[in-house]
Amino acid sequence: MEKKSGIKKSGTFEGKSNKLGHGGRAAQLKAQGVPSGVIGEVARKAHAAPGQKNYHGGKKK
């Protein structure tokens, strides 16, 4: 059985979408006190870090 992460995966958190690569999941981890290096590692594993397939933030308008 998989361990529950306690990270909400739908809706929003602090104005950021919780969809993969939109920043809400990382904001939740940061609020829980998780080090930024660990958050980046999780994002890279999910291919949601800047420049990867599932990253959706930081686009110029």
PDB file with one MODEL, atoms N, CA, C and O in Angstrom:
MODEL        1
ATOM      1  N   MET A   1       0.836  -1.173   0.000  1.00  0.00           N
ATOM      2  CA  MET A   1       0.000   0.000   0.000  1.00  0.00           C
ATOM      3  C   MET A   1       0.891   1.250   0.000  1.00  0.00           C
ATOM      4  O   MET A   1       1.940   1.276   0.643  1.00  0.00           O
ATOM      5  N   GLU A   2       0.457   2.280  -0.730  1.00  0.00           N
ATOM      6  CA  GLU A   2       1.229   3.495  -0.879  1.00  0.00           C
ATOM      7  C   GLU A   2       0.985   4.441   0.296  1.00  0.00           C
ATOM      8  O   GLU A   2      -0.134   4.546   0.798  1.00  0.00           O
ATOM      9  N   LYS A   3       2.032   5.120   0.723  1.00  0.00           N
ATOM     10  CA  LYS A   3       1.926   6.072   1.829  1.00  0.00           C
ATOM     11  C   LYS A   3       1.234   7.348   1.342  1.00  0.00           C
ATOM     12  O   LYS A   3       1.562   7.860   0.272  1.00  0.00           O
ATOM     13  N   LYS A   4       0.276   7.864   2.125  1.00  0.00           N
ATOM     14  CA  LYS A   4      -0.402   9.108   1.760  1.00  0.00           C
ATOM     15  C   LYS A   4       0.542  10.276   1.961  1.00  0.00           C
ATOM     16  O   LYS A   4       1.235  10.352   2.975  1.00  0.00           O
ATOM     17  N   SER A   5       0.574  11.191   0.992  1.00  0.00           N
ATOM     18  CA  SER A   5       1.496  12.315   1.068  1.00  0.00           C
ATOM     19  C   SER A   5       0.902  13.516   1.791  1.00  0.00           C
ATOM     20  O   SER A   5       1.646  14.363   2.285  1.00  0.00           O
ATOM     21  N   GLY A   6      -0.427  13.606   1.862  1.00  0.00           N
ATOM     22  CA  GLY A   6      -1.044  14.761   2.487  1.00  0.00           C
ATOM     23  C   GLY A   6      -1.062  15.973   1.577  1.00  0.00           C
ATOM     24  O   GLY A   6      -1.329  17.087   2.027  1.00  0.00           O
ATOM     25  N   ILE A   7      -0.782  15.767   0.311  1.00  0.00           N
ATOM     26  CA  ILE A   7      -0.785  16.853  -0.660  1.00  0.00           C
ATOM     27  C   ILE A   7      -2.085  16.796  -1.441  1.00  0.00           C
ATOM     28  O   ILE A   7      -2.422  15.777  -2.044  1.00  0.00           O
ATOM     29  N   LYS A   8      -2.815  17.918  -1.420  1.00  0.00           N
ATOM     30  CA  LYS A   8      -4.073  18.018  -2.152  1.00  0.00           C
ATOM     31  C   LYS A   8      -3.757  18.109  -3.648  1.00  0.00           C
ATOM     32  O   LYS A   8      -2.911  18.909  -4.046  1.00  0.00           O
ATOM     33  N   LYS A   9      -4.412  17.313  -4.469  1.00  0.00           N
ATOM     34  CA  LYS A   9      -4.084  17.250  -5.890  1.00  0.00           C
ATOM     35  C   LYS A   9      -5.151  17.851  -6.792  1.00  0.00           C
ATOM     36  O   LYS A   9      -5.033  17.769  -8.014  1.00  0.00           O
ATOM     37  N   SER A  10      -6.198  18.457  -6.214  1.00  0.00           N
ATOM     38  CA  SER A  10      -7.206  19.137  -7.022  1.00  0.00           C
ATOM     39  C   SER A  10      -7.480  20.489  -6.387  1.00  0.00           C
ATOM     40  O   SER A  10      -7.161  20.700  -5.217  1.00  0.00           O
ATOM     41  N   GLY A  11      -8.064  21.401  -7.139  1.00  0.00           N
ATOM     42  CA  GLY A  11      -8.348  22.731  -6.610  1.00  0.00           C
ATOM     43  C   GLY A  11      -7.124  23.629  -6.647  1.00  0.00           C
ATOM     44  O   GLY A  11      -6.288  23.521  -7.543  1.00  0.00           O
ATOM     45  N   THR A  12      -7.026  24.528  -5.654  1.00  0.00           N
ATOM     46  CA  THR A  12      -5.910  25.469  -5.610  1.00  0.00           C
ATOM     47  C   THR A  12      -5.323  25.545  -4.205  1.00  0.00           C
ATOM     48  O   THR A  12      -5.944  25.117  -3.231  1.00  0.00           O
ATOM     49  N   PHE A  13      -4.127  26.094  -4.120  1.00  0.00           N
ATOM     50  CA  PHE A  13      -3.463  26.356  -2.848  1.00  0.00           C
ATOM     51  C   PHE A  13      -2.734  27.676  -2.992  1.00  0.00           C
ATOM     52  O   PHE A  13      -1.879  27.820  -3.866  1.00  0.00           O
ATOM     53  N   GLU A  14      -3.060  28.642  -2.144  1.00  0.00           N
ATOM     54  CA  GLU A  14      -2.459  29.980  -2.174  1.00  0.00           C
ATOM     55  C   GLU A  14      -2.499  30.593  -3.577  1.00  0.00           C
ATOM     56  O   GLU A  14      -1.527  31.205  -4.020  1.00  0.00           O
ATOM     57  N   GLY A  15      -3.622  30.427  -4.268  1.00  0.00           N
ATOM     58  CA  GLY A  15      -3.805  31.027  -5.585  1.00  0.00           C
ATOM     59  C   GLY A  15      -3.127  30.297  -6.726  1.00  0.00           C
ATOM     60  O   GLY A  15      -3.159  30.774  -7.860  1.00  0.00           O
ATOM     61  N   LYS A  16      -2.511  29.148  -6.460  1.00  0.00           N
ATOM     62  CA  LYS A  16      -1.853  28.374  -7.513  1.00  0.00           C
ATOM     63  C   LYS A  16      -2.607  27.074  -7.720  1.00  0.00           C
ATOM     64  O   LYS A  16      -3.047  26.441  -6.760  1.00  0.00           O
ATOM     65  N   SER A  17      -2.755  26.681  -8.971  1.00  0.00           N
ATOM     66  CA  SER A  17      -3.457  25.447  -9.298  1.00  0.00           C
ATOM     67  C   SER A  17      -2.673  24.234  -8.818  1.00  0.00           C
ATOM     68  O   SER A  17      -1.444  24.215  -8.889  1.00  0.00           O
ATOM     69  N   ASN A  18      -3.382  23.224  -8.333  1.00  0.00           N
ATOM     70  CA  ASN A  18      -2.739  21.996  -7.884  1.00  0.00           C
ATOM     71  C   ASN A  18      -2.532  20.993  -9.019  1.00  0.00           C
ATOM     72  O   ASN A  18      -2.073  19.878  -8.775  1.00  0.00           O
ATOM     73  N   LYS A  19      -2.864  21.373 -10.255  1.00  0.00           N
ATOM     74  CA  LYS A  19      -2.575  20.502 -11.388  1.00  0.00           C
ATOM     75  C   LYS A  19      -1.059  20.342 -11.494  1.00  0.00           C
ATOM     76  O   LYS A  19      -0.304  21.237 -11.115  1.00  0.00           O
ATOM     77  N   LEU A  20      -0.632  19.214 -12.006  1.00  0.00           N
ATOM     78  CA  LEU A  20       0.787  18.915 -12.122  1.00  0.00           C
ATOM     79  C   LEU A  20       1.509  19.997 -12.928  1.00  0.00           C
ATOM     80  O   LEU A  20       1.138  20.278 -14.068  1.00  0.00           O
ATOM     81  N   GLY A  21       2.533  20.595 -12.339  1.00  0.00           N
ATOM     82  CA  GLY A  21       3.363  21.575 -13.021  1.00  0.00           C
ATOM     83  C   GLY A  21       2.891  23.007 -12.914  1.00  0.00           C
ATOM     84  O   GLY A  21       3.492  23.888 -13.530  1.00  0.00           O
ATOM     85  N   HIS A  22       1.833  23.281 -12.153  1.00  0.00           N
ATOM     86  CA  HIS A  22       1.310  24.643 -12.044  1.00  0.00           C
ATOM     87  C   HIS A  22       1.708  25.340 -10.752  1.00  0.00           C
ATOM     88  O   HIS A  22       1.346  26.501 -10.560  1.00  0.00           O
ATOM     89  N   GLY A  23       2.440  24.679  -9.858  1.00  0.00           N
ATOM     90  CA  GLY A  23       3.005  25.323  -8.685  1.00  0.00           C
ATOM     91  C   GLY A  23       2.278  25.121  -7.366  1.00  0.00           C
ATOM     92  O   GLY A  23       2.860  25.373  -6.311  1.00  0.00           O
ATOM     93  N   GLY A  24       1.040  24.679  -7.387  1.00  0.00           N
ATOM     94  CA  GLY A  24       0.274  24.512  -6.151  1.00  0.00           C
ATOM     95  C   GLY A  24       0.798  23.392  -5.274  1.00  0.00           C
ATOM     96  O   GLY A  24       0.833  23.523  -4.051  1.00  0.00           O
ATOM     97  N   ARG A  25       1.203  22.300  -5.886  1.00  0.00           N
ATOM     98  CA  ARG A  25       1.735  21.172  -5.101  1.00  0.00           C
ATOM     99  C   ARG A  25       3.050  21.566  -4.439  1.00  0.00           C
ATOM    100  O   ARG A  25       3.292  21.215  -3.285  1.00  0.00           O
ATOM    101  N   ALA A  26       3.890  22.284  -5.153  1.00  0.00           N
ATOM    102  CA  ALA A  26       5.155  22.748  -4.579  1.00  0.00           C
ATOM    103  C   ALA A  26       4.892  23.746  -3.453  1.00  0.00           C
ATOM    104  O   ALA A  26       5.597  23.738  -2.443  1.00  0.00           O
ATOM    105  N   ALA A  27       3.888  24.603  -3.616  1.00  0.00           N
ATOM    106  CA  ALA A  27       3.545  25.574  -2.570  1.00  0.00           C
ATOM    107  C   ALA A  27       3.087  24.858  -1.300  1.00  0.00           C
ATOM    108  O   ALA A  27       3.395  25.303  -0.194  1.00  0.00           O
ATOM    109  N   GLN A  28       2.363  23.768  -1.450  1.00  0.00           N
ATOM    110  CA  GLN A  28       1.920  22.992  -0.286  1.00  0.00           C
ATOM    111  C   GLN A  28       3.112  22.385   0.452  1.00  0.00           C
ATOM    112  O   GLN A  28       3.173  22.417   1.681  1.00  0.00           O
ATOM    113  N   LEU A  29       4.048  21.837  -0.301  1.00  0.00           N
ATOM    114  CA  LEU A  29       5.237  21.247   0.311  1.00  0.00           C
ATOM    115  C   LEU A  29       6.061  22.314   1.022  1.00  0.00           C
ATOM    116  O   LEU A  29       6.564  22.085   2.122  1.00  0.00           O
ATOM    117  N   LYS A  30       6.197  23.475   0.395  1.00  0.00           N
ATOM    118  CA  LYS A  30       6.961  24.570   0.990  1.00  0.00           C
ATOM    119  C   LYS A  30       6.309  25.020   2.298  1.00  0.00           C
ATOM    120  O   LYS A  30       7.006  25.299   3.273  1.00  0.00           O
ATOM    121  N   ALA A  31       4.979  25.092   2.324  1.00  0.00           N
ATOM    122  CA  ALA A  31       4.254  25.495   3.535  1.00  0.00           C
ATOM    123  C   ALA A  31       4.426  24.481   4.658  1.00  0.00           C
ATOM    124  O   ALA A  31       4.329  24.836   5.833  1.00  0.00           O
ATOM    125  N   GLN A  32       4.684  23.217   4.307  1.00  0.00           N
ATOM    126  CA  GLN A  32       4.899  22.173   5.306  1.00  0.00           C
ATOM    127  C   GLN A  32       6.339  22.150   5.803  1.00  0.00           C
ATOM    128  O   GLN A  32       6.671  21.380   6.704  1.00  0.00           O
ATOM    129  N   GLY A  33       7.202  22.995   5.217  1.00  0.00           N
ATOM    130  CA  GLY A  33       8.581  23.077   5.666  1.00  0.00           C
ATOM    131  C   GLY A  33       9.534  22.127   4.968  1.00  0.00           C
ATOM    132  O   GLY A  33      10.631  21.878   5.467  1.00  0.00           O
ATOM    133  N   VAL A  34       9.136  21.594   3.823  1.00  0.00           N
ATOM    134  CA  VAL A  34       9.993  20.688   3.065  1.00  0.00           C
ATOM    135  C   VAL A  34      11.092  21.521   2.389  1.00  0.00           C
ATOM    136  O   VAL A  34      10.787  22.555   1.795  1.00  0.00           O
ATOM    137  N   PRO A  35      12.357  21.098   2.465  1.00  0.00           N
ATOM    138  CA  PRO A  35      13.444  21.845   1.825  1.00  0.00           C
ATOM    139  C   PRO A  35      13.246  21.958   0.308  1.00  0.00           C
ATOM    140  O   PRO A  35      12.733  21.035  -0.324  1.00  0.00           O
ATOM    141  N   SER A  36      13.654  23.091  -0.268  1.00  0.00           N
ATOM    142  CA  SER A  36      13.436  23.328  -1.691  1.00  0.00           C
ATOM    143  C   SER A  36      14.158  22.314  -2.568  1.00  0.00           C
ATOM    144  O   SER A  36      13.686  22.023  -3.667  1.00  0.00           O
ATOM    145  N   GLY A  37      15.274  21.773  -2.128  1.00  0.00           N
ATOM    146  CA  GLY A  37      15.975  20.744  -2.896  1.00  0.00           C
ATOM    147  C   GLY A  37      15.149  19.491  -3.053  1.00  0.00           C
ATOM    148  O   GLY A  37      15.178  18.850  -4.104  1.00  0.00           O
ATOM    149  N   VAL A  38      14.408  19.133  -2.013  1.00  0.00           N
ATOM    150  CA  VAL A  38      13.533  17.962  -2.063  1.00  0.00           C
ATOM    151  C   VAL A  38      12.345  18.238  -2.989  1.00  0.00           C
ATOM    152  O   VAL A  38      11.930  17.366  -3.752  1.00  0.00           O
ATOM    153  N   ILE A  39      11.802  19.453  -2.915  1.00  0.00           N
ATOM    154  CA  ILE A  39      10.677  19.827  -3.787  1.00  0.00           C
ATOM    155  C   ILE A  39      11.117  19.751  -5.250  1.00  0.00           C
ATOM    156  O   ILE A  39      10.376  19.249  -6.095  1.00  0.00           O
ATOM    157  N   GLY A  40      12.311  20.244  -5.550  1.00  0.00           N
ATOM    158  CA  GLY A  40      12.840  20.188  -6.916  1.00  0.00           C
ATOM    159  C   GLY A  40      13.042  18.765  -7.388  1.00  0.00           C
ATOM    160  O   GLY A  40      12.778  18.443  -8.547  1.00  0.00           O
ATOM    161  N   GLU A  41      13.512  17.911  -6.490  1.00  0.00           N
ATOM    162  CA  GLU A  41      13.713  16.498  -6.837  1.00  0.00           C
ATOM    163  C   GLU A  41      12.380  15.834  -7.188  1.00  0.00           C
ATOM    164  O   GLU A  41      12.300  15.061  -8.143  1.00  0.00           O
ATOM    165  N   VAL A  42      11.339  16.138  -6.415  1.00  0.00           N
ATOM    166  CA  VAL A  42      10.003  15.594  -6.680  1.00  0.00           C
ATOM    167  C   VAL A  42       9.500  16.096  -8.035  1.00  0.00           C
ATOM    168  O   VAL A  42       8.938  15.326  -8.814  1.00  0.00           O
ATOM    169  N   ALA A  43       9.702  17.384  -8.313  1.00  0.00           N
ATOM    170  CA  ALA A  43       9.264  17.964  -9.584  1.00  0.00           C
ATOM    171  C   ALA A  43       9.995  17.323 -10.764  1.00  0.00           C
ATOM    172  O   ALA A  43       9.388  17.014 -11.790  1.00  0.00           O
ATOM    173  N   ARG A  44      11.309  17.127 -10.604  1.00  0.00           N
ATOM    174  CA  ARG A  44      12.062  16.496 -11.698  1.00  0.00           C
ATOM    175  C   ARG A  44      11.599  15.072 -11.945  1.00  0.00           C
ATOM    176  O   ARG A  44      11.526  14.632 -13.092  1.00  0.00           O
ATOM    177  N   LYS A  45      11.288  14.353 -10.884  1.00  0.00           N
ATOM    178  CA  LYS A  45      10.825  12.970 -11.038  1.00  0.00           C
ATOM    179  C   LYS A  45       9.491  12.917 -11.786  1.00  0.00           C
ATOM    180  O   LYS A  45       9.240  11.983 -12.547  1.00  0.00           O
ATOM    181  N   ALA A  46       8.634  13.924 -11.566  1.00  0.00           N
ATOM    182  CA  ALA A  46       7.328  13.984 -12.236  1.00  0.00           C
ATOM    183  C   ALA A  46       7.404  14.724 -13.566  1.00  0.00           C
ATOM    184  O   ALA A  46       6.378  14.953 -14.207  1.00  0.00           O
ATOM    185  N   HIS A  47       8.617  15.102 -13.989  1.00  0.00           N
ATOM    186  CA  HIS A  47       8.836  15.867 -15.226  1.00  0.00           C
ATOM    187  C   HIS A  47       8.049  17.170 -15.200  1.00  0.00           C
ATOM    188  O   HIS A  47       7.514  17.598 -16.223  1.00  0.00           O
ATOM    189  N   ALA A  48       7.979  17.806 -14.021  1.00  0.00           N
ATOM    190  CA  ALA A  48       7.230  19.047 -13.851  1.00  0.00           C
ATOM    191  C   ALA A  48       8.137  20.215 -13.476  1.00  0.00           C
ATOM    192  O   ALA A  48       7.644  21.267 -13.069  1.00  0.00           O
ATOM    193  N   ALA A  49       9.438  20.052 -13.603  1.00  0.00           N
ATOM    194  CA  ALA A  49      10.378  21.129 -13.326  1.00  0.00           C
ATOM    195  C   ALA A  49      10.480  22.031 -14.563  1.00  0.00           C
ATOM    196  O   ALA A  49      10.145  21.596 -15.665  1.00  0.00           O
ATOM    197  N   PRO A  50      10.940  23.288 -14.397  1.00  0.00           N
ATOM    198  CA  PRO A  50      11.066  24.182 -15.544  1.00  0.00           C
ATOM    199  C   PRO A  50      11.848  23.544 -16.693  1.00  0.00           C
ATOM    200  O   PRO A  50      12.917  22.967 -16.493  1.00  0.00           O
ATOM    201  N   GLY A  51      11.297  23.659 -17.883  1.00  0.00           N
ATOM    202  CA  GLY A  51      11.916  23.114 -19.082  1.00  0.00           C
ATOM    203  C   GLY A  51      11.530  21.687 -19.394  1.00  0.00           C
ATOM    204  O   GLY A  51      11.927  21.162 -20.434  1.00  0.00           O
ATOM    205  N   GLN A  52      10.765  21.041 -18.525  1.00  0.00           N
ATOM    206  CA  GLN A  52      10.375  19.663 -18.767  1.00  0.00           C
ATOM    207  C   GLN A  52       8.935  19.579 -19.272  1.00  0.00           C
ATOM    208  O   GLN A  52       8.212  20.575 -19.302  1.00  0.00           O
ATOM    209  N   LYS A  53       8.541  18.387 -19.663  1.00  0.00           N
ATOM    210  CA  LYS A  53       7.270  18.117 -20.330  1.00  0.00           C
ATOM    211  C   LYS A  53       6.034  18.624 -19.588  1.00  0.00           C
ATOM    212  O   LYS A  53       5.149  19.204 -20.217  1.00  0.00           O
ATOM    213  N   ASN A  54       5.946  18.426 -18.277  1.00  0.00           N
ATOM    214  CA  ASN A  54       4.735  18.765 -17.536  1.00  0.00           C
ATOM    215  C   ASN A  54       4.791  20.117 -16.827  1.00  0.00           C
ATOM    216  O   ASN A  54       3.930  20.410 -15.997  1.00  0.00           O
ATOM    217  N   TYR A  55       5.778  20.935 -17.137  1.00  0.00           N
ATOM    218  CA  TYR A  55       5.881  22.261 -16.508  1.00  0.00           C
ATOM    219  C   TYR A  55       4.963  23.231 -17.236  1.00  0.00           C
ATOM    220  O   TYR A  55       4.987  23.304 -18.465  1.00  0.00           O
ATOM    221  N   HIS A  56       4.154  23.976 -16.489  1.00  0.00           N
ATOM    222  CA  HIS A  56       3.185  24.890 -17.110  1.00  0.00           C
ATOM    223  C   HIS A  56       3.310  26.323 -16.634  1.00  0.00           C
ATOM    224  O   HIS A  56       2.495  27.156 -17.032  1.00  0.00           O
ATOM    225  N   GLY A  57       4.277  26.652 -15.812  1.00  0.00           N
ATOM    226  CA  GLY A  57       4.399  28.008 -15.283  1.00  0.00           C
ATOM    227  C   GLY A  57       5.451  28.815 -16.011  1.00  0.00           C
ATOM    228  O   GLY A  57       6.195  28.289 -16.839  1.00  0.00           O
ATOM    229  N   GLY A  58       5.504  30.081 -15.700  1.00  0.00           N
ATOM    230  CA  GLY A  58       6.570  30.932 -16.194  1.00  0.00           C
ATOM    231  C   GLY A  58       6.516  31.282 -17.665  1.00  0.00           C
ATOM    232  O   GLY A  58       7.533  31.686 -18.229  1.00  0.00           O
ATOM    233  N   LYS A  59       5.381  31.143 -18.301  1.00  0.00           N
ATOM    234  CA  LYS A  59       5.289  31.491 -19.718  1.00  0.00           C
ATOM    235  C   LYS A  59       5.162  33.000 -19.865  1.00  0.00           C
ATOM    236  O   LYS A  59       4.443  33.644 -19.101  1.00  0.00           O
ATOM    237  N   LYS A  60       5.851  33.560 -20.838  1.00  0.00           N
ATOM    238  CA  LYS A  60       5.767  34.990 -21.144  1.00  0.00           C
ATOM    239  C   LYS A  60       4.479  35.260 -21.917  1.00  0.00           C
ATOM    240  O   LYS A  60       4.066  34.469 -22.765  1.00  0.00           O
ATOM    241  N   LYS A  61       3.872  36.369 -21.610  1.00  0.00           N
ATOM    242  CA  LYS A  61       2.625  36.733 -22.310  1.00  0.00           C
ATOM    243  C   LYS A  61       2.893  37.689 -23.427  1.00  0.00           C
ATOM    244  O   LYS A  61       1.965  38.103 -24.122  1.00  0.00           O
TER     245      LYS A  61
ENDMDL
END
